[in-house]
Short mmCIF file of C-alpha atoms in Angstrom, two decimals:
data_model
loop_
_atom_site.label_atom_id
_atom_site.label_comp_id
_atom_site.label_asym_id
_atom_site.label_seq_id
_atom_site.Cartn_x
_atom_site.Cartn_y
_atom_site.Cartn_z
CA MET A 227 123.38 -47.51 86.21
CA SER A 228 121.10 -46.93 89.38
CA ASN A 229 117.87 -44.64 89.50
CA SER A 230 118.77 -43.28 91.73
CA ASP A 231 122.49 -42.06 89.83
CA ASN A 232 120.27 -41.04 86.95
CA PHE A 233 117.88 -39.13 88.91
CA ILE A 234 121.61 -37.49 90.46
CA LYS A 235 122.66 -37.01 87.52
CA GLU A 236 119.85 -35.53 85.59
CA VAL A 237 119.33 -32.95 89.50
CA THR A 238 122.46 -31.54 88.82
CA GLU A 239 122.24 -31.33 84.95
CA GLU A 240 119.50 -28.86 85.38
CA VAL A 241 121.31 -27.03 88.34
CA ARG A 242 124.54 -26.23 85.73
CA LYS A 243 121.17 -25.78 82.76
CA ASP A 244 120.51 -23.60 85.93
CA ARG A 245 122.99 -21.62 87.19
CA ASN A 246 124.65 -20.88 83.98
CA TYR A 247 122.10 -18.96 82.73
CA ARG A 248 121.61 -16.52 86.10
CA LEU A 249 125.25 -16.49 84.56
CA PHE A 250 124.10 -15.25 81.84
CA ARG A 251 121.26 -13.83 82.01
CA ARG A 252 123.47 -11.90 84.98
CA TYR A 253 126.86 -10.86 83.22
CA GLY A 254 125.46 -11.44 79.58
CA PRO A 255 124.48 -8.50 78.24
CA VAL A 256 128.10 -6.60 79.97
CA ALA A 257 130.15 -9.59 77.79
CA ALA A 258 128.24 -8.44 75.01
CA ALA A 259 129.04 -4.43 75.00
CA LEU A 260 132.18 -5.17 76.58
CA ILE A 261 132.91 -8.25 72.37
CA ILE A 262 131.44 -4.50 70.81
CA LEU A 263 133.32 -1.78 72.82
CA MET A 264 137.14 -4.42 71.11
CA VAL A 265 135.73 -4.86 67.43
CA GLY A 266 134.29 -0.87 67.94
CA GLY A 267 137.59 -0.39 68.75
CA ALA A 268 139.75 -2.18 66.84
CA ALA A 269 137.95 -0.36 64.58
CA TRP A 270 137.53 2.89 65.41
CA ASN A 271 141.53 2.51 65.87
CA GLU A 272 141.33 1.48 61.62
CA TRP A 273 139.25 3.75 60.84
CA ARG A 274 140.89 6.65 62.58
CA MET A 275 144.80 5.76 61.36
CA ALA A 276 143.50 5.34 57.37
CA LYS A 277 142.15 9.12 58.43
CA ASN A 278 145.56 10.11 58.71
CA ARG A 279 147.21 8.39 56.10
CA GLN A 280 144.38 10.92 54.76
CA MET A 281 145.48 14.17 56.39
CA ALA A 282 148.75 13.73 55.81
CA GLU A 283 149.47 12.50 52.14
CA ALA A 284 146.55 15.20 51.03
CA LEU A 285 148.40 18.08 53.38
CA GLY A 286 151.07 16.73 51.54
CA ASP A 287 150.02 16.85 47.67
CA ALA A 288 148.89 21.09 48.81
CA ILE A 289 152.87 21.87 50.50
CA PHE A 290 153.51 20.13 47.07
CA ALA A 291 151.30 21.85 44.84
CA ALA A 292 151.90 25.51 46.59
CA LEU A 293 155.89 25.40 46.01
CA ASN A 294 155.61 24.42 42.46
CA HIS A 295 153.97 28.00 41.92
CA ALA A 296 156.92 30.47 39.94
CA SER A 297 157.32 33.03 42.26
CA THR A 298 157.62 33.54 45.65
CA ASN A 299 154.55 35.77 46.51
CA GLU A 300 152.52 33.21 44.64
CA ARG A 301 154.53 30.59 46.74
CA VAL A 302 153.57 32.59 50.04
CA ASN A 303 150.06 32.70 49.36
CA ALA A 304 149.52 29.18 48.12
CA LEU A 305 150.52 28.46 51.43
CA ASP A 306 149.43 29.94 53.44
CA GLY A 307 146.29 29.46 51.54
CA ILE A 308 146.57 25.25 52.92
CA ASN A 309 143.78 25.45 55.64
CA VAL A 310 144.64 22.71 58.54
CA PRO A 311 143.93 22.88 62.60
CA GLU A 312 146.90 24.65 64.34
CA GLY A 313 149.74 22.54 65.04
CA ALA A 314 151.64 20.66 63.41
CA GLY A 315 151.01 20.27 60.86
CA HIS A 316 150.14 23.79 60.34
CA ALA A 317 154.07 25.16 62.10
CA ILE A 318 155.51 22.75 58.72
CA ILE A 319 153.21 24.95 56.26
CA GLU A 320 155.15 28.11 57.99
CA LEU A 321 158.75 27.43 58.32
CA LEU A 322 157.94 26.55 54.89
CA ALA A 323 157.08 29.98 53.90
CA ALA A 324 159.36 31.98 55.70
CA GLY A 325 161.24 29.67 53.76
CA GLU A 326 159.76 31.07 50.62
CA GLU A 327 160.08 35.14 51.74
CA ALA A 328 163.24 35.14 53.81
CA ASP A 329 165.17 36.26 50.38
CA GLU A 330 162.67 38.83 49.14
CA PHE A 331 161.39 39.88 52.42
CA PRO A 332 163.47 39.01 54.87
CA GLU A 333 161.27 40.85 57.82
CA GLU A 334 158.26 39.30 57.24
CA ALA A 335 159.10 35.93 57.22
CA VAL A 336 161.29 37.19 60.56
CA ALA A 337 157.51 38.63 61.73
CA ARG A 338 156.11 34.97 60.77
CA LEU A 339 158.48 33.44 62.53
CA LEU A 340 158.49 34.29 65.73
CA ALA A 341 154.25 34.67 66.23
CA LEU A 342 155.05 30.67 65.39
CA ALA A 343 157.56 30.31 68.74
CA SER A 344 154.65 32.63 70.36
CA ASN A 345 152.19 30.53 69.51
CA PRO A 346 150.59 28.67 72.34
CA LYS A 347 149.11 26.02 70.39
CA ILE A 348 152.16 24.79 68.02
CA PRO A 349 154.84 21.79 69.58
CA GLU A 350 157.25 23.21 71.62
CA SER A 351 159.66 21.78 69.21
CA TYR A 352 158.66 23.61 66.31
CA GLN A 353 158.62 26.64 68.12
CA ARG A 354 162.39 26.88 69.68
CA LEU A 355 162.59 26.19 65.76
CA ALA A 356 161.20 28.51 64.46
CA LEU A 357 162.68 30.89 67.55
CA LEU A 358 166.02 29.92 65.69
CA LYS A 359 165.23 30.41 62.55
CA ALA A 360 163.85 33.78 63.47
CA VAL A 361 167.31 34.84 64.67
CA GLY A 362 169.62 32.82 62.21
CA MET A 363 168.41 35.98 60.03
CA SER A 364 170.27 38.96 60.57
CA ASP A 365 168.40 40.93 57.72
CA GLY A 366 165.47 40.34 60.30
CA GLY A 367 164.88 43.70 61.30
CA LEU A 368 164.94 41.88 64.97
CA ASP A 369 167.97 43.68 67.28
CA VAL A 370 171.38 42.23 68.54
CA GLU A 371 170.15 42.34 71.53
CA SER A 372 166.43 41.05 70.51
CA ARG A 373 168.55 37.84 68.98
CA ARG A 374 170.80 37.52 71.53
CA MET A 375 168.17 37.60 74.40
CA HIS A 376 166.00 35.70 72.65
CA MET A 377 168.90 32.67 72.15
CA GLU A 378 169.77 32.85 75.97
CA SER A 379 165.96 32.13 76.34
CA LEU A 380 166.65 28.32 74.73
CA LEU A 381 169.41 28.37 76.36
CA PRO A 382 168.02 25.81 79.00
CA ALA A 383 166.16 24.06 76.93
CA GLY A 384 169.12 21.33 76.60
CA GLY A 385 170.21 19.53 73.80
CA GLY A 386 170.19 20.10 70.34
CA ILE A 387 169.17 23.07 70.83
CA ARG A 388 170.81 24.36 73.79
CA LEU A 389 174.54 23.74 71.43
CA LEU A 390 172.38 25.88 67.94
CA ALA A 391 171.55 28.77 70.49
CA GLU A 392 175.22 29.16 71.70
CA GLU A 393 176.40 29.12 67.85
CA GLN A 394 173.75 31.77 67.11
CA LEU A 395 175.66 33.42 70.80
CA ALA A 396 178.45 32.91 69.19
CA LEU A 397 178.10 34.69 65.91
CA ILE A 398 175.93 37.15 67.01
CA ASP A 399 180.09 37.90 69.68
CA MET A 400 181.50 38.07 66.16
CA GLU A 401 179.16 40.59 65.10
CA THR A 402 179.18 42.06 67.95
CA GLY A 403 183.40 42.89 67.44
CA SER A 404 183.85 39.46 70.91
CA TYR A 405 185.11 38.07 68.55
CA GLN A 406 187.44 36.80 72.38
CA LYS A 407 183.84 36.09 73.49
CA ALA A 408 182.76 33.92 70.52
CA LEU A 409 185.72 32.05 70.77
CA GLU A 410 185.21 30.91 74.16
CA ARG A 411 181.96 29.53 72.60
CA PHE A 412 183.37 27.66 70.24
CA GLU A 413 185.93 26.35 72.13
CA GLN A 414 182.71 24.88 74.66
CA ILE A 415 180.80 23.42 71.28
CA ILE A 416 183.47 21.69 70.40
CA MET A 417 184.49 19.81 74.29
CA ASP A 418 180.53 19.23 74.25
CA ALA A 419 179.52 15.70 74.33
CA GLU A 420 176.63 16.60 73.23
CA ALA A 421 178.00 18.26 69.66
CA THR A 422 176.62 16.43 66.33
CA GLN A 423 180.03 16.02 64.37
CA ALA A 424 178.52 18.67 61.88
CA MET A 425 178.60 21.46 64.90
CA ARG A 426 181.80 20.51 65.93
CA GLN A 427 183.02 20.66 62.28
CA ARG A 428 182.06 24.11 61.85
CA ALA A 429 182.95 25.29 65.16
CA LEU A 430 186.48 24.23 64.35
CA GLN A 431 186.05 27.13 60.85
CA MET A 432 184.78 29.57 62.97
CA ILE A 433 187.83 29.01 65.22
CA SER A 434 189.70 29.14 61.96
CA ALA A 435 188.42 31.67 60.63
CA LEU A 436 188.78 33.45 63.60
CA GLY A 437 192.65 33.25 63.68
CA GLY A 438 192.55 30.27 67.18
CA THR A 439 193.32 26.77 67.26
CA ALA A 440 191.83 24.67 68.88
CA LYS A 441 191.50 19.87 68.87
CA GLU A 442 188.27 18.47 68.00
CA ALA A 443 187.20 16.28 70.65
CA GLY A 444 186.98 12.79 69.74
#
């Protein structure tokens, strides 16, 4: 190799080193920060998932302990004593507490459920479930028209919620002597494509009780 070739090679190498050095000085801190963020983000996600698991396990243990109390009052008080932020966990506790109160203290249960149904911090699915359970308690102090109004407000929800609301409306129709209207609602449930087999079976039983006949949709 000639001296000129060696010289060109050395100059090229120095230029490459200088360029890499300048690139590192310019972008090295950014790359390092990205690496730190990626590693830190992965670590944060792992920590958050572990923390969520711990919180869920702690909530489950607290609920299990509360439901192991002997009397209704003790179980309800223990559930009320579980401190969780308003959200899905809080909604579950309130639904369980209302379930405990339902037999002995139906009016208190309905009041609890209606408060849950109107709480904007609770996921909408739990609000709707609370309203369904409240209206389903005919001895909870709600008059017929209030129960009907609550169920009609759920009809735009669609899906299973709509059908459960229709079912409750049919039962209210029966309660008020509107047997033909109830019969028509149950028949509509049977023919609805979104109805589950259990819903259709309940509707068939009610149609039979009302003296009607219907063929289950295939």
